[in-house]
PDB file of C-alpha atoms in Angstrom:
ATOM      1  CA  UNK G   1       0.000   0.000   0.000  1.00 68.00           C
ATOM      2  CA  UNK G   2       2.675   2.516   0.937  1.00 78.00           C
ATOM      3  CA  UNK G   3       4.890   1.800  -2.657  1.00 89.00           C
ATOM      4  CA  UNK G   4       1.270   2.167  -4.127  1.00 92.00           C
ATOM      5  CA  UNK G   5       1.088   5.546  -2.333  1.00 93.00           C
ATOM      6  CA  UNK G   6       4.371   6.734  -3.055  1.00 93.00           C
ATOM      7  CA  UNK G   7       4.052   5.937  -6.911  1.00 95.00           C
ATOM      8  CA  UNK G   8       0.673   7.970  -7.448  1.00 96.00           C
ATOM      9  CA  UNK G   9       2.608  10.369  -5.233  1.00 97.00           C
ATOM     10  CA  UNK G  10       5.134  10.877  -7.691  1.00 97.00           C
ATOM     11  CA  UNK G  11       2.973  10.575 -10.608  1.00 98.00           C
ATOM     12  CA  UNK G  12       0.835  13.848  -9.133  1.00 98.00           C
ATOM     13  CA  UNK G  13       3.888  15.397  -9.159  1.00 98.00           C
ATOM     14  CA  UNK G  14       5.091  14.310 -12.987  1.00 98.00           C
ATOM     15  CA  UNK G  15       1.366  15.916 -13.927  1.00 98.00           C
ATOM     16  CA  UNK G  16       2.481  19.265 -11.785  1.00 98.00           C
ATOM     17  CA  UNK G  17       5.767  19.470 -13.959  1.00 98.00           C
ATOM     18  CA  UNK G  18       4.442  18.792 -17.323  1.00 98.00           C
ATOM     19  CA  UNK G  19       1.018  21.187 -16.862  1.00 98.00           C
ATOM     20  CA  UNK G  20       4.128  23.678 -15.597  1.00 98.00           C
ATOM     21  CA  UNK G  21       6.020  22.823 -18.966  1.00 98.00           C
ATOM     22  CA  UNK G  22       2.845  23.332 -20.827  1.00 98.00           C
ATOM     23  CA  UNK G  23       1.655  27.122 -19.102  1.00 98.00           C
ATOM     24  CA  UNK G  24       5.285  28.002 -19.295  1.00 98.00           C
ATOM     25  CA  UNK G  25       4.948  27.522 -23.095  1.00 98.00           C
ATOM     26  CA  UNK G  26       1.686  29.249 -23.295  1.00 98.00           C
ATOM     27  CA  UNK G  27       2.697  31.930 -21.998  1.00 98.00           C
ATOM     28  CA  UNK G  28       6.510  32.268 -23.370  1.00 98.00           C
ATOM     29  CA  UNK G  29       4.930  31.329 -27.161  1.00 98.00           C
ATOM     30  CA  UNK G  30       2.141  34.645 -26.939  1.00 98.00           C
ATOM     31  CA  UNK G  31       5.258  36.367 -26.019  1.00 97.00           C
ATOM     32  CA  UNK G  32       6.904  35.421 -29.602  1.00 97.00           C
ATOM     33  CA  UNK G  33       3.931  35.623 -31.125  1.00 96.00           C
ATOM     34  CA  UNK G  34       3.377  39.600 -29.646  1.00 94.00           C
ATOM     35  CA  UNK G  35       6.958  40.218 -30.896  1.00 92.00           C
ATOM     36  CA  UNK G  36       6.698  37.959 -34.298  1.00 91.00           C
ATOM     37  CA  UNK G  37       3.282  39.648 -34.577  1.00 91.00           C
ATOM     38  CA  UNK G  38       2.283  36.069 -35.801  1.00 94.00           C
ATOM     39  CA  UNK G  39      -1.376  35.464 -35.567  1.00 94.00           C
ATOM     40  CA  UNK G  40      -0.683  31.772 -36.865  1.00 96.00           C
ATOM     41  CA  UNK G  41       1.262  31.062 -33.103  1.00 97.00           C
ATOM     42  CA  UNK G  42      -1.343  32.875 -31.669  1.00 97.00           C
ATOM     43  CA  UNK G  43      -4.073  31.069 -33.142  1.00 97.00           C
ATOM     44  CA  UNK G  44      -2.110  27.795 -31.255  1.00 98.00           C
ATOM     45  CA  UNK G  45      -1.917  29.349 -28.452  1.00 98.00           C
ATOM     46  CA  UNK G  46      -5.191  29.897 -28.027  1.00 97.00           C
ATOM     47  CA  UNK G  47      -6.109  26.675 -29.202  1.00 98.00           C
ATOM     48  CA  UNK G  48      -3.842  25.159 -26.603  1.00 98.00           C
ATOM     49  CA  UNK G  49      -6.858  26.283 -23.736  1.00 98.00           C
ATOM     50  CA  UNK G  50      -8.428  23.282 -23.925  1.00 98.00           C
ATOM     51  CA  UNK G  51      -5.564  21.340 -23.162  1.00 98.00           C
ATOM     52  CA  UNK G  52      -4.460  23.235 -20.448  1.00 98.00           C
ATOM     53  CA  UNK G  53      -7.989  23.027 -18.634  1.00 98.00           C
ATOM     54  CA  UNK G  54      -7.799  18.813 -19.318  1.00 98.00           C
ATOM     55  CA  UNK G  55      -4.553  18.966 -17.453  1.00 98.00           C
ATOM     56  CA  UNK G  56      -6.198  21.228 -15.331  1.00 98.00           C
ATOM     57  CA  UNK G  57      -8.871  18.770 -14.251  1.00 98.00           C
ATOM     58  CA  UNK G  58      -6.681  15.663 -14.393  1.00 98.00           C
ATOM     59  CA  UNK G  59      -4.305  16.671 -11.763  1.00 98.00           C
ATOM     60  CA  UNK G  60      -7.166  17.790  -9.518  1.00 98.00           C
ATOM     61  CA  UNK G  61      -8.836  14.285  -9.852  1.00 98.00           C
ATOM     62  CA  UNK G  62      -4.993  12.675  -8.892  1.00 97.00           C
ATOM     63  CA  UNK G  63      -4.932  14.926  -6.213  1.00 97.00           C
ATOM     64  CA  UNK G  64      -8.546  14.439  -4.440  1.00 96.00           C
ATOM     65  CA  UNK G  65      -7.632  10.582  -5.251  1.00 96.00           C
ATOM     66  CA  UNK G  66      -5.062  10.418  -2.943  1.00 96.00           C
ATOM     67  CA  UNK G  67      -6.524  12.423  -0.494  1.00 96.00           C
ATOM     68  CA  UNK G  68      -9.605   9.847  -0.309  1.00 95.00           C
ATOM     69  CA  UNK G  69      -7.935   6.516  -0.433  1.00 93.00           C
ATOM     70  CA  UNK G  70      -4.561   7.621   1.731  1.00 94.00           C
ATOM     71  CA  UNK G  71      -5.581   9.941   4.119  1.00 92.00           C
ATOM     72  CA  UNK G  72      -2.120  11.274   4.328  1.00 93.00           C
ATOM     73  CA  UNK G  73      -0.463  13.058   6.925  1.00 93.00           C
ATOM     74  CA  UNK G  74       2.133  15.432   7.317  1.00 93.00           C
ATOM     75  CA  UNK G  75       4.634  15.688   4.580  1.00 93.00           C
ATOM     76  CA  UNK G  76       2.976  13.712   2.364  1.00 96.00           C
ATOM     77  CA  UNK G  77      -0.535  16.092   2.572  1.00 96.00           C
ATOM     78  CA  UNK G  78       1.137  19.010   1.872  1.00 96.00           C
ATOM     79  CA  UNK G  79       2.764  17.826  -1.168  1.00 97.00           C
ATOM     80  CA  UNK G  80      -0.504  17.311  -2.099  1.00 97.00           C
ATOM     81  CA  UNK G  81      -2.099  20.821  -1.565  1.00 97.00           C
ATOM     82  CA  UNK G  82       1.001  22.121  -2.808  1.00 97.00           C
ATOM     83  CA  UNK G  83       0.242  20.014  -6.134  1.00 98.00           C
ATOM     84  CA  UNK G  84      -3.225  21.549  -6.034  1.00 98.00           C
ATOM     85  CA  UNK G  85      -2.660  25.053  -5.360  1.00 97.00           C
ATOM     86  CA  UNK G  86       0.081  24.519  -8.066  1.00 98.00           C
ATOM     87  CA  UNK G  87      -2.442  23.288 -10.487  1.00 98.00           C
ATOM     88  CA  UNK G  88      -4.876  26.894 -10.207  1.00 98.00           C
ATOM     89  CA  UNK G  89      -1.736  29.189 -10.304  1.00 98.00           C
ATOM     90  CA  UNK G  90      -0.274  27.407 -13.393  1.00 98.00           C
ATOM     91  CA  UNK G  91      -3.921  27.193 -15.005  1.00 98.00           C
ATOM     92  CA  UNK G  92      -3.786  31.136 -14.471  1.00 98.00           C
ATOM     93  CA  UNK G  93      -0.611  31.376 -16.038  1.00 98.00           C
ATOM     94  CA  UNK G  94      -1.186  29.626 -18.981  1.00 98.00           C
ATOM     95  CA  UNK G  95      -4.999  31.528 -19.252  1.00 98.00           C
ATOM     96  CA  UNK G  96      -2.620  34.923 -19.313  1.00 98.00           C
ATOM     97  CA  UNK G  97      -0.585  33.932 -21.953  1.00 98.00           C
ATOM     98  CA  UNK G  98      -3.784  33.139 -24.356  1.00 98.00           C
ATOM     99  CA  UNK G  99      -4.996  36.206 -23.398  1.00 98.00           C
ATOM    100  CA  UNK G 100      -1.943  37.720 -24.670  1.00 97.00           C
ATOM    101  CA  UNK G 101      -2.015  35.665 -27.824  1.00 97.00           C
ATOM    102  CA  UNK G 102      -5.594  37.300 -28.320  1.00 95.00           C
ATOM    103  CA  UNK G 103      -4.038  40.716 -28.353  1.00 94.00           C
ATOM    104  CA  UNK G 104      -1.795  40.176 -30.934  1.00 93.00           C
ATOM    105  CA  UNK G 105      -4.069  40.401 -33.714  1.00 86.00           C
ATOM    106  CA  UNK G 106      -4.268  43.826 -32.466  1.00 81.00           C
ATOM    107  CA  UNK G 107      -0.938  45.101 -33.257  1.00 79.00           C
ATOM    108  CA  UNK G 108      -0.244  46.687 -36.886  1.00 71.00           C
ATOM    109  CA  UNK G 109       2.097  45.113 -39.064  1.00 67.00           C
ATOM    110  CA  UNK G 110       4.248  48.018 -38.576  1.00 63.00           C
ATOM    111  CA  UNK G 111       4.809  47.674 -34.970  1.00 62.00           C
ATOM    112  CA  UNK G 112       8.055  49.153 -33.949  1.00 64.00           C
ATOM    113  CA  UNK G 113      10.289  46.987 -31.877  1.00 62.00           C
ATOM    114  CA  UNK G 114      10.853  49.759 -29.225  1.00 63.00           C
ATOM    115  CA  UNK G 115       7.488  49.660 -28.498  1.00 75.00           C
ATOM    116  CA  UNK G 116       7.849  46.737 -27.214  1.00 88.00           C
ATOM    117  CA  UNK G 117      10.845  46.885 -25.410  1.00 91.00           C
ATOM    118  CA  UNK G 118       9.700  47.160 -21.800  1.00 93.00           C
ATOM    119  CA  UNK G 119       6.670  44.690 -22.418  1.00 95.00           C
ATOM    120  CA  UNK G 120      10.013  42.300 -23.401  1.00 96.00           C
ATOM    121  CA  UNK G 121      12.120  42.911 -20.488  1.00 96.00           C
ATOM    122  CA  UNK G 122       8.929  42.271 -17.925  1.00 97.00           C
ATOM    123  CA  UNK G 123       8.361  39.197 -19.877  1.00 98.00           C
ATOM    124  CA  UNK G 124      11.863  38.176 -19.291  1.00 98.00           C
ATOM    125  CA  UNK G 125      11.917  38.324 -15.955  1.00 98.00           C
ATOM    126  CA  UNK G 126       8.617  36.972 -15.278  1.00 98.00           C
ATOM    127  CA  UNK G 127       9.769  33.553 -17.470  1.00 98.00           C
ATOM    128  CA  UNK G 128      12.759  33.240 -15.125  1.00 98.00           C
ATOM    129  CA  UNK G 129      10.471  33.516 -11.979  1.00 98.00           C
ATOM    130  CA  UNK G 130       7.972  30.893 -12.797  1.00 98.00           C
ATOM    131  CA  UNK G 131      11.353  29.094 -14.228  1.00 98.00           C
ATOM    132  CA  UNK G 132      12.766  28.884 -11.132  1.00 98.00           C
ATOM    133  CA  UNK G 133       9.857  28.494  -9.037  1.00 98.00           C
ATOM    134  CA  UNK G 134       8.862  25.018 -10.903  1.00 98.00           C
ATOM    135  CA  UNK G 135      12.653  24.338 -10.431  1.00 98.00           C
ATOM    136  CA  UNK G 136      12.388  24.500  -6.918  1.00 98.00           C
ATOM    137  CA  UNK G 137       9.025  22.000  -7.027  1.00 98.00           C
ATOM    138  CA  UNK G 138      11.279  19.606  -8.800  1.00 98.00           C
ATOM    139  CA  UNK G 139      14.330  19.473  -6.859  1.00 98.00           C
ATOM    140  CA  UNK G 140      12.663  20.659  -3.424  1.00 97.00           C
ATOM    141  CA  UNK G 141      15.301  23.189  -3.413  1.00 96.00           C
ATOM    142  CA  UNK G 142      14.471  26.192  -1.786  1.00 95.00           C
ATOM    143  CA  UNK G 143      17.236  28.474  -2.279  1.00 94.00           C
ATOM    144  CA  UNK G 144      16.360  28.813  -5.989  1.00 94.00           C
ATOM    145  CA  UNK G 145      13.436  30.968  -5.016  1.00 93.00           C
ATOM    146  CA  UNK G 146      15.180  32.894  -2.662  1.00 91.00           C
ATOM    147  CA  UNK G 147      15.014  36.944  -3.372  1.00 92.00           C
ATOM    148  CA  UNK G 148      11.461  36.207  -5.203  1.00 95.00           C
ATOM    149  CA  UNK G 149      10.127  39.243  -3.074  1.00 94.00           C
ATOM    150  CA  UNK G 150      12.795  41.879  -5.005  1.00 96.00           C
ATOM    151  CA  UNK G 151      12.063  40.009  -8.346  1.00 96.00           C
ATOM    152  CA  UNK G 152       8.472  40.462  -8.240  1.00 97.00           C
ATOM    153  CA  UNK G 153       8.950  44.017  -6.855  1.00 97.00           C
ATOM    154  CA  UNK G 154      10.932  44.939  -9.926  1.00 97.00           C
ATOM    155  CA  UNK G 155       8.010  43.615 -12.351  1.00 98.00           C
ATOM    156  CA  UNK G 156       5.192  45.326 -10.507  1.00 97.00           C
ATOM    157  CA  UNK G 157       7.997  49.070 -10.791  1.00 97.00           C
ATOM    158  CA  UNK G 158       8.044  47.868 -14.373  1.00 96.00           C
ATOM    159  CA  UNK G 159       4.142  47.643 -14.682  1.00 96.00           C
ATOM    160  CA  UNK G 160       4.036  50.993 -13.195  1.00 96.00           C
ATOM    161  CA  UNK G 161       6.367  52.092 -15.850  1.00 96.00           C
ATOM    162  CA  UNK G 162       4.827  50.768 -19.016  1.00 96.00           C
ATOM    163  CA  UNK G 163       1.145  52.244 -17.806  1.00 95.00           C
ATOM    164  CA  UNK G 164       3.088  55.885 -17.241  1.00 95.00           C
ATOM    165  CA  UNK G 165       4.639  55.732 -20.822  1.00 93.00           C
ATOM    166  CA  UNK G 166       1.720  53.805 -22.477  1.00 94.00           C
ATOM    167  CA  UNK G 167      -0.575  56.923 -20.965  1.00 94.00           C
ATOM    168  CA  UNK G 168       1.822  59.587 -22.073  1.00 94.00           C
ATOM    169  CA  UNK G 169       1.809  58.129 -25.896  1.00 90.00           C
ATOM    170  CA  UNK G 170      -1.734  57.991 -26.060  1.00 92.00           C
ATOM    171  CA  UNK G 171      -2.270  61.682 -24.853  1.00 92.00           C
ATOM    172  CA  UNK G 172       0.481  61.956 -27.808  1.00 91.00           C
ATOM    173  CA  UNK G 173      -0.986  59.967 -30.106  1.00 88.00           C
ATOM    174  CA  UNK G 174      -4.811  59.967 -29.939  1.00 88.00           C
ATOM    175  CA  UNK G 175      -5.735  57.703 -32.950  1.00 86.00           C
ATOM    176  CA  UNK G 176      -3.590  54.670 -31.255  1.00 84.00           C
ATOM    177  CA  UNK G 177      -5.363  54.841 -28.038  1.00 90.00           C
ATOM    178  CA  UNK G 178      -6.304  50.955 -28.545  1.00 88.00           C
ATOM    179  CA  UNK G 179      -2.838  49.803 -29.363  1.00 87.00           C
ATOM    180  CA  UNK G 180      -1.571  51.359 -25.987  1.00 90.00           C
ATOM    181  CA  UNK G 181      -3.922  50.031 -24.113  1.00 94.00           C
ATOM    182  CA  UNK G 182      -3.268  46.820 -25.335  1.00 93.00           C
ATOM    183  CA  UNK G 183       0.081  47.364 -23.852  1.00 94.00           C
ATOM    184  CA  UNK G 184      -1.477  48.149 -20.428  1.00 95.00           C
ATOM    185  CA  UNK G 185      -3.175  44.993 -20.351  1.00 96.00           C
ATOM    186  CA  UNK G 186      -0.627  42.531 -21.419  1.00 97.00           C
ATOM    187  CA  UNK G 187       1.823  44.408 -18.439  1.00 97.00           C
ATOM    188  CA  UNK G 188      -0.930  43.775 -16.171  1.00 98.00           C
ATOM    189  CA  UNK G 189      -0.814  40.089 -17.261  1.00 98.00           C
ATOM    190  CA  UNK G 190       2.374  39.378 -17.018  1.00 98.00           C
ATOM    191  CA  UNK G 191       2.378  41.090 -13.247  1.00 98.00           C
ATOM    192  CA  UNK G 192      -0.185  38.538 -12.371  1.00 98.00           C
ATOM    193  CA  UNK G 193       1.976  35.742 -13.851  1.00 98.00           C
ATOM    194  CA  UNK G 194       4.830  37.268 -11.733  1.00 98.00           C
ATOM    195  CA  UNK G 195       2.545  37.200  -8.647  1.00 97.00           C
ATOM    196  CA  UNK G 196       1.289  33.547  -9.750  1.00 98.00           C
ATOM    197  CA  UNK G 197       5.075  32.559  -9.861  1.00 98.00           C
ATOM    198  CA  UNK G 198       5.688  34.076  -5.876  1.00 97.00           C
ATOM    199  CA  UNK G 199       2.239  32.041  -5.165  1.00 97.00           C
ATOM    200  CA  UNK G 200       3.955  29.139  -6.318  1.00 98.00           C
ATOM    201  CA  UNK G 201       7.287  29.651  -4.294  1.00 97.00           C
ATOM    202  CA  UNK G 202       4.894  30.055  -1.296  1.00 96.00           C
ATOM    203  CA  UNK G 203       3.832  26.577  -1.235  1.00 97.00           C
ATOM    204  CA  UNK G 204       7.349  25.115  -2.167  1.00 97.00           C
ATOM    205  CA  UNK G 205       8.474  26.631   1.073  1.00 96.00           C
ATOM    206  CA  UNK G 206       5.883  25.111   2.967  1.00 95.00           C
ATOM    207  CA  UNK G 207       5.878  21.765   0.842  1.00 96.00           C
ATOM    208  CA  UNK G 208       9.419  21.363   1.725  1.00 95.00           C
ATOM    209  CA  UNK G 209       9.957  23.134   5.451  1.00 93.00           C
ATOM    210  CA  UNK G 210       6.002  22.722   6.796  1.00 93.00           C
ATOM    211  CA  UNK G 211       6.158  27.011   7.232  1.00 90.00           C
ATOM    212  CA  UNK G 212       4.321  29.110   6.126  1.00 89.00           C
ATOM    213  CA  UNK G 213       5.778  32.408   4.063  1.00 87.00           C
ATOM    214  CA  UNK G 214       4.506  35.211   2.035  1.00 86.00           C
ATOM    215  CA  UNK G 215       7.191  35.813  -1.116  1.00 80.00           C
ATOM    216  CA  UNK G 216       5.129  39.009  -2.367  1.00 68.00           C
TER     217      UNK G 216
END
């Protein structure tokens, strides 16, 4: 029985990884697609919500599943509700990025790159947060998510940023008004992936130590 356990254990944590694999690319291929301005990738991405959500439901089933049959304690329970409160911050995160593939459509042809540059740089740094965070699920190492806090603090200054210039183009620039506020959206998306990412840290910490932390 315990082998049995440890087995569908491990298996709820394989589905944790790959539906982390899976939001990750979501989300990184909208950002290609924004930059590429390719509607084809987008198209994908947003195709790729149904599969997400079957994930989705699949690793809450495993989870519940063990909970009913096992009645685990300790250790072993909250790798479980750190599997499920995984599962709704990576569902978000891969939701964001087809929301961002939805935007792209949006964009002219003519885009210029600069635009773009902050949205970019967020992006960036919000890829190596959730990065590392799913790193630390795998190898229960803890010290890969240390300093979150300061990351997430510099994508929320970076938000800030790219709402203050997207404002002061459209006061410029009257008949792109949509186009910027596109921009102010996608920011605001990727700060909630950033957020989602220090969510996920959160329950690493107390997967792996049994305290409780706040990483934001």
């Amino acid at each position: 029985m315990v082998d049995k356990f440890r087995e569908e254990l491990r298996g709820l944590k394989d589905l944790v990884l790959a539906q982390g694999a899976f939001a990750y690319g979501m989300l990184s291929d909208a950002i290609v697609a924004l930059q590429e301005r390719d509607t084809g990738l987008a198209g994908r991405v947003h195709e790729e919500r149904i599969e997400l959500a079957a994930r989705n439901l699949a690793i809450e089933e495993a989870a519940l599943r063990l909970i009913a049959l096992y009645q685990p304690m300790a250790r072993d329970l909250r790798s479980i509700i750190c599997a499920l409160r995984m599962n709704v911050a990576l569902f978000r995160i891969g939701r964001y990025g087809k929301d961002i593939a939805k935007l792209v459509g949006g964009l002219p042809a003519d885009q210029e790159s600069a635009d773009l540059a902050g949205l970019l740089h967020m992006a960036g740094l919000v890829f190596a947060m959730i990065s590392d965070a799913l790193e630390a699920y795998r190898t229960e190492d803890t010290t890969l998510i240390e300093g979150m806090s300061r990351r997430d603090d510099a994508v929320d200054e970076l938000r800030y940023t790219i709402f203050r210039e997207s404002v002061t183009r459209m006061m410029e620039d009257p008949e792109n008004i949509a186009r910027f506020i596109d921009f102010v959206m996608i920011a605001r998306y990727l700060e909630r992936c950033g957020d989602y990412a220090c969510d996920i840290a959160e329950q690493v910490c107390y997967m792996v130590t049994g305290e409780r932390v706040e990483v934001k």
